[in-house]
Coordinates of C-alpha atoms and ligand atoms in Angstrom, one line a residue:
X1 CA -2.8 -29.3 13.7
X2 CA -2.0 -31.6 16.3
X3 CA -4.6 -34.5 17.2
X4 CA -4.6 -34.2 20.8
X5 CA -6.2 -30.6 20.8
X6 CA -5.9 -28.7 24.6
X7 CA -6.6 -25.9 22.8
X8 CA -9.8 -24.0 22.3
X9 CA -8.7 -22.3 18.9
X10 CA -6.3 -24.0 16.3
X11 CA -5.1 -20.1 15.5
X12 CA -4.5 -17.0 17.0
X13 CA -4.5 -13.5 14.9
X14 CA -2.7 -11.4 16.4
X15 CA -3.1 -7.8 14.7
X16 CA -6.5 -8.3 12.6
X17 CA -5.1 -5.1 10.9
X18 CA -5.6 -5.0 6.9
X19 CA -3.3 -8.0 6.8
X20 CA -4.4 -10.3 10.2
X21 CA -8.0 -9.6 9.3
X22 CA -8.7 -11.1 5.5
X23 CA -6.0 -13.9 6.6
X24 CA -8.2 -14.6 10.0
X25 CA -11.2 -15.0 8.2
X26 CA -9.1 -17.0 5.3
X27 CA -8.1 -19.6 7.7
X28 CA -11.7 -19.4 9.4
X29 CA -12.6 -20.4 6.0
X30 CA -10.9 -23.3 5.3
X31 CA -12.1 -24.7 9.0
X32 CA -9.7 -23.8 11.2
X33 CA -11.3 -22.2 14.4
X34 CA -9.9 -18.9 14.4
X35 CA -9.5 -15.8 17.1
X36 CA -8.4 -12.2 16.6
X37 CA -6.6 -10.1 19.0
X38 CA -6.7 -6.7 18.6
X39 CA -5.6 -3.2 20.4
X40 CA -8.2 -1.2 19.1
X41 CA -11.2 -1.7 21.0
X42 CA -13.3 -0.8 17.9
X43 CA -11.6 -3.0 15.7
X44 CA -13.3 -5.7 17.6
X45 CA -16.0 -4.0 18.1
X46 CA -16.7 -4.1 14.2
X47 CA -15.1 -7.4 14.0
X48 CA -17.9 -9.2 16.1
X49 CA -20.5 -7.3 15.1
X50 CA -19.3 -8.5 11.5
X51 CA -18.6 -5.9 10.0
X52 CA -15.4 -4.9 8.2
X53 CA -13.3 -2.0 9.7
X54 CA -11.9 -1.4 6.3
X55 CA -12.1 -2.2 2.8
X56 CA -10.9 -5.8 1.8
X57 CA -12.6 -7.4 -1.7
X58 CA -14.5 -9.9 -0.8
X59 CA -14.2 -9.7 2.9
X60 CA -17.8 -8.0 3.9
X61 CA -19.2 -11.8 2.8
X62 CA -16.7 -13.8 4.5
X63 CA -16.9 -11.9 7.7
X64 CA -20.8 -12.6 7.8
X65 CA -20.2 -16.1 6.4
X66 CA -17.2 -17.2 8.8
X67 CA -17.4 -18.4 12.6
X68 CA -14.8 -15.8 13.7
X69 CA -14.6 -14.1 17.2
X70 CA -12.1 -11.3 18.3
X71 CA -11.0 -9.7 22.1
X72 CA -9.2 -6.7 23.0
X73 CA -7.9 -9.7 26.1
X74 CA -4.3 -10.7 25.2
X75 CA -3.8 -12.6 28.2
X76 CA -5.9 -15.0 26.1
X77 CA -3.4 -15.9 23.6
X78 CA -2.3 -19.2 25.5
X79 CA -5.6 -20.5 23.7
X80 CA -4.4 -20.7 20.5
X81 CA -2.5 -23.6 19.4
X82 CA -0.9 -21.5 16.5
X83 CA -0.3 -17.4 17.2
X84 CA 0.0 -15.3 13.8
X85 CA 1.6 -12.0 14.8
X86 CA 0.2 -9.6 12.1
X87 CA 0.4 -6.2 14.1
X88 CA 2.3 -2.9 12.2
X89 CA 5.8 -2.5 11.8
X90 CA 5.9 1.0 10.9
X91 CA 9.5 3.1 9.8
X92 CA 10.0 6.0 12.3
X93 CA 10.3 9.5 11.1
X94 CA 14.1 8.8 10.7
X95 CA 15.3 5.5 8.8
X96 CA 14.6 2.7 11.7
X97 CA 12.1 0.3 12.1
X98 CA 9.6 1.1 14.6
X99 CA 9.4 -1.9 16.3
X100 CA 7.1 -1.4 19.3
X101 CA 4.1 -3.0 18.8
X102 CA 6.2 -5.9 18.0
X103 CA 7.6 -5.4 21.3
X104 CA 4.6 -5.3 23.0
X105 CA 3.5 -8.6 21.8
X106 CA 6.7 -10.4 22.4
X107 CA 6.6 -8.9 26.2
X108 CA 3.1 -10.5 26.1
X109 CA 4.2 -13.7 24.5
X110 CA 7.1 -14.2 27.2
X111 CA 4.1 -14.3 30.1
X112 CA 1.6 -16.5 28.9
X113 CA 3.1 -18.3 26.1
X114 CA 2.9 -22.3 27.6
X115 CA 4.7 -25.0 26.0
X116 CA 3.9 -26.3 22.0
X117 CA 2.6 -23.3 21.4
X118 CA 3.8 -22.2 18.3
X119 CA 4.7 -18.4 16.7
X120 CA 4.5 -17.3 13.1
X121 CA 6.2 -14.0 13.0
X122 CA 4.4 -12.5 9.7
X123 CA 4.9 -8.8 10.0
X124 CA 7.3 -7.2 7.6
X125 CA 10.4 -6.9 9.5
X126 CA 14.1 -5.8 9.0
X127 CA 16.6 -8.6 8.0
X128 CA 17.5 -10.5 11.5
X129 CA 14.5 -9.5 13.7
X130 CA 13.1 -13.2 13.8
X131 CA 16.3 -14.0 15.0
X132 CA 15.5 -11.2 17.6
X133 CA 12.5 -12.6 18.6
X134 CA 13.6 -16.1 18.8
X135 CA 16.4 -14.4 21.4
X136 CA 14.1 -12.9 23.2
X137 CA 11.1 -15.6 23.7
X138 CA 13.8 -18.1 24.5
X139 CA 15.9 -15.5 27.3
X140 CA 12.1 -14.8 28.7
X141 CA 10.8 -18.2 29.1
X142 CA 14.3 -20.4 29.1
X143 CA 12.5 -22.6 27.0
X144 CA 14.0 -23.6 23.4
X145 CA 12.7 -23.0 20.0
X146 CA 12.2 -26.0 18.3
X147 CA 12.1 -27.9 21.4
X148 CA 9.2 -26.4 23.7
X149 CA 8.2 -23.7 21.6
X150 CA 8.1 -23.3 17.7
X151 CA 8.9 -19.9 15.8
X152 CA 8.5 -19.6 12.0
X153 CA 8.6 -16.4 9.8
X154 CA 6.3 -16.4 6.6
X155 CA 5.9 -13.5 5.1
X156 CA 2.5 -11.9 3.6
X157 CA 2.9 -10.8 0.0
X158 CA -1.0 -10.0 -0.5
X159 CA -1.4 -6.6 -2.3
X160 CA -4.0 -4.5 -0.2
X161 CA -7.3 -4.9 -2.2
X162 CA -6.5 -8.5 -3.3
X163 CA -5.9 -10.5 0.0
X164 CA -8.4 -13.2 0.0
X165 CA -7.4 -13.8 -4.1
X166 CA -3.8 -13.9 -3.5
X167 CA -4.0 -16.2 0.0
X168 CA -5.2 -18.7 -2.1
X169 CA -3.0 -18.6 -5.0
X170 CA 0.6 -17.8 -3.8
X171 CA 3.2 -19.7 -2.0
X172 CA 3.9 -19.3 1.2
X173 CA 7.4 -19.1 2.2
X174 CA 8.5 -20.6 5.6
X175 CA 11.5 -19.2 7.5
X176 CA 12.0 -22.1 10.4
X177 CA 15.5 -22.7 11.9
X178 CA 14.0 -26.4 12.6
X179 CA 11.8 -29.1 11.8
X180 CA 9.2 -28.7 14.2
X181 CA 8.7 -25.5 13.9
X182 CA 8.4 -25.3 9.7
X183 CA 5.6 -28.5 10.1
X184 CA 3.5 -26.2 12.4
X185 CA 3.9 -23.5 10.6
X186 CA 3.8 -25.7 7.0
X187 CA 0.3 -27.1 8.5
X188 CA -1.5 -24.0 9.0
X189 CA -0.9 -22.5 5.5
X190 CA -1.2 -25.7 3.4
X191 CA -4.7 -24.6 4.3
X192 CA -4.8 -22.0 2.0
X193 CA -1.1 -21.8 -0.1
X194 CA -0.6 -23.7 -3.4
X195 CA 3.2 -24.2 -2.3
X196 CA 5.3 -23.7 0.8
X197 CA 8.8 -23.1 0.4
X198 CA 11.0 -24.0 3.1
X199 CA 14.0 -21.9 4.2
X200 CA 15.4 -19.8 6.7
X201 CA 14.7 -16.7 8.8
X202 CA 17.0 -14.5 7.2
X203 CA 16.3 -15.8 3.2
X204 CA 12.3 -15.4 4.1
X205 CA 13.1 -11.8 5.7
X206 CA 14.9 -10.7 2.6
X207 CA 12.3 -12.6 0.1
X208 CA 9.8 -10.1 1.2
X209 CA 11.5 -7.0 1.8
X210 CA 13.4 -7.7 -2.0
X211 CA 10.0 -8.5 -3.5
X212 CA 8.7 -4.8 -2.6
X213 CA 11.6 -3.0 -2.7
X214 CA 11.9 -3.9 -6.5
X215 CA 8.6 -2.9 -7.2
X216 CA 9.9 0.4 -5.6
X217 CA 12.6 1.1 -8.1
X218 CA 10.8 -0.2 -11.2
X219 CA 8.5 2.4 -10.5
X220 CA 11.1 4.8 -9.5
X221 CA 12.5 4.3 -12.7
X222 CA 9.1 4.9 -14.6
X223 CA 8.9 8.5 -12.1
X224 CA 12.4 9.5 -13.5
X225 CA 11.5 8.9 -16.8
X226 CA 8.4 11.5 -16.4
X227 CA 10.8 14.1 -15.1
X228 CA 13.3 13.6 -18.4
X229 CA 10.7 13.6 -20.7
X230 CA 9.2 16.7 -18.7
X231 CA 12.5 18.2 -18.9
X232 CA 13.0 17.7 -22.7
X233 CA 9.4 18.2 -23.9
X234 CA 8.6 14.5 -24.8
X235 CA 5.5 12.5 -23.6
X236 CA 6.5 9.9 -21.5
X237 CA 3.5 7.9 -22.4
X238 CA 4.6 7.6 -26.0
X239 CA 8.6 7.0 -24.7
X240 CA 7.0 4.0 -22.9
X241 CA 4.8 2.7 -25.2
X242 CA 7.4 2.8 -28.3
X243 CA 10.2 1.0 -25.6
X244 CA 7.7 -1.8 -24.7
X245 CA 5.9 -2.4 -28.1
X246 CA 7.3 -5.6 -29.2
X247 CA 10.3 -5.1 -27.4
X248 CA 10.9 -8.5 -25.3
X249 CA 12.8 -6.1 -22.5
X250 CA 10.5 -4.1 -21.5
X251 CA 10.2 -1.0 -19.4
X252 CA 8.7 -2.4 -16.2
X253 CA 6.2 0.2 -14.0
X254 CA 4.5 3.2 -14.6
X255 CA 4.8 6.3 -12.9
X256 CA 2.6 7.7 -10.3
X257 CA 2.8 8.5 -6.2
X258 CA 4.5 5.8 -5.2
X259 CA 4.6 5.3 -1.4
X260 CA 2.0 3.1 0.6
X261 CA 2.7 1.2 4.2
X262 CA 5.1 -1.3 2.7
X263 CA 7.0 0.2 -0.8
X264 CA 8.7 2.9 1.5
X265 CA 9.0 1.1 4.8
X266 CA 10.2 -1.7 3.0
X267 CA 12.6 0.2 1.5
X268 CA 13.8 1.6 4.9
X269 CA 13.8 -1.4 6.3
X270 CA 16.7 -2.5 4.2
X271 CA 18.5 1.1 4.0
X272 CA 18.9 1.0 8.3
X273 CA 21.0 -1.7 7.8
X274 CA 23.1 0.2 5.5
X275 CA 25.4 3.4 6.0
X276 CA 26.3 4.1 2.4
X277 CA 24.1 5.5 -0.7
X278 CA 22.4 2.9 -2.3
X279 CA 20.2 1.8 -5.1
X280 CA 17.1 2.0 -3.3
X281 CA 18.0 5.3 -1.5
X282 CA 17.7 7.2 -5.0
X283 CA 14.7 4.9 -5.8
X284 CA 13.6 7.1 -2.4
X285 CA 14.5 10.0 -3.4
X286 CA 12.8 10.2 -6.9
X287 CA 9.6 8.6 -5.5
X288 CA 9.3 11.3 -2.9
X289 CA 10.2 14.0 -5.4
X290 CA 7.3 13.3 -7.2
X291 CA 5.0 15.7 -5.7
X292 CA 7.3 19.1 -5.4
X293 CA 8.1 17.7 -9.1
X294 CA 4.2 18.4 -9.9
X295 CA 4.1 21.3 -8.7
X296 CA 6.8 23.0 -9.5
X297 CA 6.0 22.3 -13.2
X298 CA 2.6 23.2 -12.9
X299 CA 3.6 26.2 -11.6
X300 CA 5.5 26.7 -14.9
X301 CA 2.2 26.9 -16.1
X302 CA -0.2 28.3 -14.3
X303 CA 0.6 30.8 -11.5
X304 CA -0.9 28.4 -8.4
X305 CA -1.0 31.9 -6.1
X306 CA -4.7 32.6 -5.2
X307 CA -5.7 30.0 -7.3
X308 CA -8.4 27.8 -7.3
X309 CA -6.7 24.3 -7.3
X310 CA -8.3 20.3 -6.6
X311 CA -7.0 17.4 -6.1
X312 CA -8.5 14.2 -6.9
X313 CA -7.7 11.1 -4.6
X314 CA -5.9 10.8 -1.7
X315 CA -5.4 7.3 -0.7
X316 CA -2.1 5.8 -1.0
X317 CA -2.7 3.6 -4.0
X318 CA -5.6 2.5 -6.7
X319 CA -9.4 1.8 -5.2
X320 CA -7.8 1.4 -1.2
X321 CA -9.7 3.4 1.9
X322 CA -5.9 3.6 2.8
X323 CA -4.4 6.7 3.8
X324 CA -1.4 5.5 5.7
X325 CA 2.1 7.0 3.8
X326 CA 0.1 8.3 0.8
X327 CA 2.0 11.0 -0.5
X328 CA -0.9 13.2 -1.3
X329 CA -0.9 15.3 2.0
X330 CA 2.6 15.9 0.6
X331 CA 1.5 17.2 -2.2
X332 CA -1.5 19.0 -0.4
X333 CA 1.4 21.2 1.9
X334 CA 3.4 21.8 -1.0
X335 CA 0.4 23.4 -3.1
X336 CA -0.3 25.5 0.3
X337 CA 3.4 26.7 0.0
X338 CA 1.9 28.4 -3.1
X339 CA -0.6 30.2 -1.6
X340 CA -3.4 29.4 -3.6
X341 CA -6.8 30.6 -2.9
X342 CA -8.2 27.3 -2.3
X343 CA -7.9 23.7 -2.4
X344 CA -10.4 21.3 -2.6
X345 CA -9.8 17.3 -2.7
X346 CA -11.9 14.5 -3.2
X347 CA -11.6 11.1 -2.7
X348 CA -14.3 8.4 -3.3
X349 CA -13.1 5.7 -0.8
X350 CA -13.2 8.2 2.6
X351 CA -16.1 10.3 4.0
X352 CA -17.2 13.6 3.9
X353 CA -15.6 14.5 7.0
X354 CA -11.8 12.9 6.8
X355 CA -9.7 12.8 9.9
X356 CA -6.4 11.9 8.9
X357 CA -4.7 10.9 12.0
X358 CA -1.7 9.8 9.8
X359 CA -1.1 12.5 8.5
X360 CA -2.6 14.8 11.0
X361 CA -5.0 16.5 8.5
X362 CA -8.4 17.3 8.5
X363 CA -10.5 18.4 5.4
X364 CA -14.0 18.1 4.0
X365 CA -14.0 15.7 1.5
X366 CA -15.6 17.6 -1.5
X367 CA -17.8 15.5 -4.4
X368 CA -16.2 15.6 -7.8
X369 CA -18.2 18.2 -9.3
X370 CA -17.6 20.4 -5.8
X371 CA -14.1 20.2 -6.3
X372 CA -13.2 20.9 -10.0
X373 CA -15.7 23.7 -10.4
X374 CA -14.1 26.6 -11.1
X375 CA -10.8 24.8 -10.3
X376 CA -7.5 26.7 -11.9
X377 CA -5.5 23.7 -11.9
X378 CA -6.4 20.3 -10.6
X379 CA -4.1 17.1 -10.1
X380 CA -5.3 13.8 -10.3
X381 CA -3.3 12.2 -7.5
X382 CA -4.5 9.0 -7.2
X383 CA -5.4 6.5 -10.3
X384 CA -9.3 4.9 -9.2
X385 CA -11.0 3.2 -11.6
X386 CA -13.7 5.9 -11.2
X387 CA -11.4 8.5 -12.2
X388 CA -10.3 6.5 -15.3
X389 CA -13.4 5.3 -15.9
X390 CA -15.5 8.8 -15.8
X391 CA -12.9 11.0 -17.2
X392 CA -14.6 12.2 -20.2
X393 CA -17.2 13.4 -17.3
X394 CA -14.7 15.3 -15.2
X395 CA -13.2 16.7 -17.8
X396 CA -16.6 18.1 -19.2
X397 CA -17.4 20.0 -15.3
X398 CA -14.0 21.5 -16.0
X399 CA -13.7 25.3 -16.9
X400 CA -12.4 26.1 -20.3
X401 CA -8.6 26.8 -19.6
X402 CA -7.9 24.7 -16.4
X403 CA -4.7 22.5 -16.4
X404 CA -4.3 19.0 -15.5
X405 CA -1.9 17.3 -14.0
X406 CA -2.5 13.4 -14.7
X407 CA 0.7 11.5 -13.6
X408 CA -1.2 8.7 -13.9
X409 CA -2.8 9.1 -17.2
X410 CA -6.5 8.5 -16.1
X411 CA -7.3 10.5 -18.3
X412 CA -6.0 8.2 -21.8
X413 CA -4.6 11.6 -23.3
X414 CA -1.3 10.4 -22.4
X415 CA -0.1 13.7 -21.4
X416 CA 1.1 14.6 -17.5
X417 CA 0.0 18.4 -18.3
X418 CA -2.9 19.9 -20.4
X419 CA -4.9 22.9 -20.2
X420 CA -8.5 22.2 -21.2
X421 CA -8.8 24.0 -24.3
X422 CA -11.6 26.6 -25.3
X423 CA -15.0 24.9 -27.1
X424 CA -14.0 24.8 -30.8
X425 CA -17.2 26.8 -31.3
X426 CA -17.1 25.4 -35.2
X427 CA -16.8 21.9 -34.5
X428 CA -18.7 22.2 -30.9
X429 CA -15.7 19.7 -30.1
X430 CA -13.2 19.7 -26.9
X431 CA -9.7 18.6 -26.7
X432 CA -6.5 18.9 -24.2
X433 CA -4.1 21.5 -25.5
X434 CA -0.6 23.1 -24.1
X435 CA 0.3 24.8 -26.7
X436 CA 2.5 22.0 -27.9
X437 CA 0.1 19.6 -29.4
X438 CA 1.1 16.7 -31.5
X439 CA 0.1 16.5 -35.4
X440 CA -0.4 13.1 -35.1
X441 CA -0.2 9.6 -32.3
X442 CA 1.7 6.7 -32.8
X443 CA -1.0 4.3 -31.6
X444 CA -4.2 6.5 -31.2
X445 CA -6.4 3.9 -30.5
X446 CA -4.3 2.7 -27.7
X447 CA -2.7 5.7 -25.8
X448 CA -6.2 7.7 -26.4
X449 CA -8.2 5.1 -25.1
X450 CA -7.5 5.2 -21.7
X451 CA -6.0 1.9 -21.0
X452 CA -6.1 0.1 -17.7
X453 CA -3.0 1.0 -16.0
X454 CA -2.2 -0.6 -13.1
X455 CA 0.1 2.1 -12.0
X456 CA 2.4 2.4 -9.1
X457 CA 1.8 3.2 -5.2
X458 CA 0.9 -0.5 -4.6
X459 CA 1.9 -1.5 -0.9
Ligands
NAD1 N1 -1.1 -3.7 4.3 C1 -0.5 -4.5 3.4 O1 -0.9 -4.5 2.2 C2 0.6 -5.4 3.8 C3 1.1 -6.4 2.9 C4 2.1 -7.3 3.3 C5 2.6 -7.2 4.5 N2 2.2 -6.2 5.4 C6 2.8 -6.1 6.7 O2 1.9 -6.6 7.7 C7 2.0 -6.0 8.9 C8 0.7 -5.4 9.3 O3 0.3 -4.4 8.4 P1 -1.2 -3.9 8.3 O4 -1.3 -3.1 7.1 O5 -2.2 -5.0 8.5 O6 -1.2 -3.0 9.6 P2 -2.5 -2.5 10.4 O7 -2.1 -1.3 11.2 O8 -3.7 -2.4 9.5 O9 -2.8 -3.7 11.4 C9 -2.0 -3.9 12.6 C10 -3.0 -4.2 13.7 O10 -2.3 -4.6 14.8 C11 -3.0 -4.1 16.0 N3 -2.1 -4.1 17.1 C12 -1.0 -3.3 17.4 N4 -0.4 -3.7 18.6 C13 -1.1 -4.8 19.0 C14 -0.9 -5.7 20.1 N5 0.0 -5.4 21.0 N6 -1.8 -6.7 20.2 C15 -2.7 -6.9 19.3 N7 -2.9 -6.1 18.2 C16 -2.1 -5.1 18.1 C17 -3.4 -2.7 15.5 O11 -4.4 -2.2 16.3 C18 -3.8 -3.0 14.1 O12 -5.2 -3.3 14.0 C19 3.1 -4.9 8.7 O13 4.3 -5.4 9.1 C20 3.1 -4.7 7.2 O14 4.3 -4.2 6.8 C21 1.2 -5.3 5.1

């Protein structure tokens, strides 16, 4: 921060989204005096009447705890002494970046940014958009980066769920083109980083978009692997475990829905750039398979016309309120294809009535023991600790013959399909069957306990 200080806040949020918000309140923190600028009138609302808009661990105490203020007025963004532009870079419906709420703030930036103000670009955008930016602040104003005005890209890496952990503990990266932009930028997030690397706009673009993207085709390859071992009859729990168990080149990922607000985009982001099939295109293409995949081999099973089916989660990814690119509406339309008699979902992070804007779906949100009773066939679509955690539970309020779908293995049986088998009336004992079942388990104690699997669909 400078010592002379015109301004009346040292940073400016601008987008206190699910990344701008646990970051705001980050730097509020570590004694910075912070502002949020937001679009969404209830956002602020929330925001200043501290409460949290969303789920963040740990943030419903820091937002209480924090001095931390935020306006719908953008005009008000000459106050800040450092601007953070957090606000959503979306992929349109076709592969492009959807660029125009970035837009929107740059427009604003030209008109009341002043001089020594200084912009960190930290919204996930395609390789050469800083560059963009810088272009475009510099043509508005005819001031010069680096000279009257500073620009910077450092990209967020948080995982939804585990921002204010992961502020604090992992490096920052600093795209700057010159000196006096990377020391602005350098001095906000020495606040909070461990380690700030210094490079430039381009590198730190492709740091972050390369960091996602190969999460997206580890776990791509861990989906294709369920639909060979489908294919051939073999478990893909037991491939995996056997391929990683003392192996020192291991298997990376597990399958599961893997989409979310920044594996796909991220992946799109890349592929605009690029007019011929590549890696992460098929990485795309077996992700989103996933769910016509599940059903199709369900339906092998179990006829899904007029049935009674649930699902079980709907948000993108593990314990998240998030709804945005989950692929569970996909697979919600695709069971509807089927004609079923019903479907019922629940999901323990939304509310009873869910308006899914997103995905422009609306549906009441059943409780557990609504949804699976009587249920024909139910898929567990997203992997919440609750569902792991009380599977024994779930599986009891199940009638005698539904089948399971667990991609995710919640259920520790390490099995994608089982039918819950008639009560062994001799034994009063229950067990998964599908006709195929095994005389014996590698590692019983480990692939029937139900291990903590971190799982894919992390954005
Ligand atoms: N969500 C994640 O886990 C994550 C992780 C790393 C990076 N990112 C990236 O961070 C960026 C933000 O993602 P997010 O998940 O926080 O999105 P978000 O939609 O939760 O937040 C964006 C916020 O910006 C606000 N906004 C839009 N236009 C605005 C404007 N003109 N002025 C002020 N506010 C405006 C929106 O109302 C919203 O509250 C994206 O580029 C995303 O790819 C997200």
């Amino acid at each position: 921060m400078s010592n002379v200080q015109p301004y009346p806040y040292d940073v400016g949020v601008v987008g206190i989204g699910r990344v701008g918000l646990p970051l705001a309140l980050s730097l509020a923190a570590s004694g910075l005096k912070v502002v949020g600028f937001d679009v969404n009138p209830d956002t602020v609302a929330a925001v200043n009447r501290k409460t949290m808009p969303f789920i963040e661990k740990g943030c419903d105490e820091l937002i209480r705890r924090v001095e931390f203020e935020a306006t719908t007025d953008g005009d008000r963004i000459s106050e800040a002494e450092n601007l953070i532009i957090t606000v959503g870079t979306p992929l349109r419906h076709h592969v492009e970046a959807d660029l125009s709420q970035l837009d929107v703030v740059v427009e604003q930036l030209s008109r009341v940014l002043t001089p020594g103000q200084n912009v960190i670009l930290r919204s996930t955008v395609a390789p050469g958009t800083t560059e963009f930016v810088r272009r475009r602040l510099e043509a508005a104003t005819g001031w010069k980066v680096g000279k009257d005005i500073f620009l910077s890209f450092c990209p967020e890496r948080i995982a939804e769920g585990k921002a204010i952990e992961e502020l604090t503990t992992l490096p920052q990266i600093v795209g700057a083109q010159d000196e006096g932009s990377f020391r602005r930028a350098a001095s906000v997030f020495e606040r909070l980083a461990p380690e700030i690397f210094r490079t430039d706009y381009v590198s730190a673009e492709l740091v972050k978009l390369f960091n996602n993207v190969s999460r997206y085709v580890y776990f791509a390859v861990a989906n294709q692997l369920a639909v060979t071992a489908e294919q051939f009859g073999a478990s893909i729990y037991d491939v995996l475990e056997m391929a990683n168990r003392g192996y020192p080149r291991k298997i990376h990922g597990l399958p599961g829905f893997t989409a979310g607000t920044c594996l796909r985009k991220d992946f799109g982001m890349l592929n605009e750039a690029n007019p011929y099939s590549d890696l992460f295109l098929n990485a795309w293409k077996i992700n989103e398979s996933m769910p016509k995949f599940l059903v199709d081999r369900m339906k092998a099973r179990v006829s899904l016309h007029g049935a009674r089916i649930a699902i079980l989660g709907y948000t993108f990814k593990q314990d998240t309120d998030d709804t945005r690119d989950s692929l569970v509406p996909k697979l919600y339309r695709y069971l509807k294809r089927e004609v079923p008699a019903e479907i019922r979902i629940h999901e323990p992070f939304l509310p009873r009535i869910v308006e899914d804007r997103w995905n422009d779906l609306r549906f009441e949100n059943r409780t557990m023991e609504d949804a699976v009773a009587g249920a024909d066939a139910v898929f567990v679509a997203a992997n919440h600790l609750a569902f792991r955690d009380g599977f024994a539970e779930i599986a009891a309020t199940l009638k005698e013959g539904a089948w399971i779908s667990d991609l995710w293995n919640v259920s520790g049986t390490g099995r994608m399909f089982y039918q819950k088998a008639k009560k062994e009336r001799e034994t009063g004992e229950e067990h998964p069957g599908d006709g195929r079942e095994r005389v014996y388990r590698l590692f019983p104690s480990e692939t029937a306990g139900g291990q903590r699997m971190p799982g894919a669909g992390a954005g």
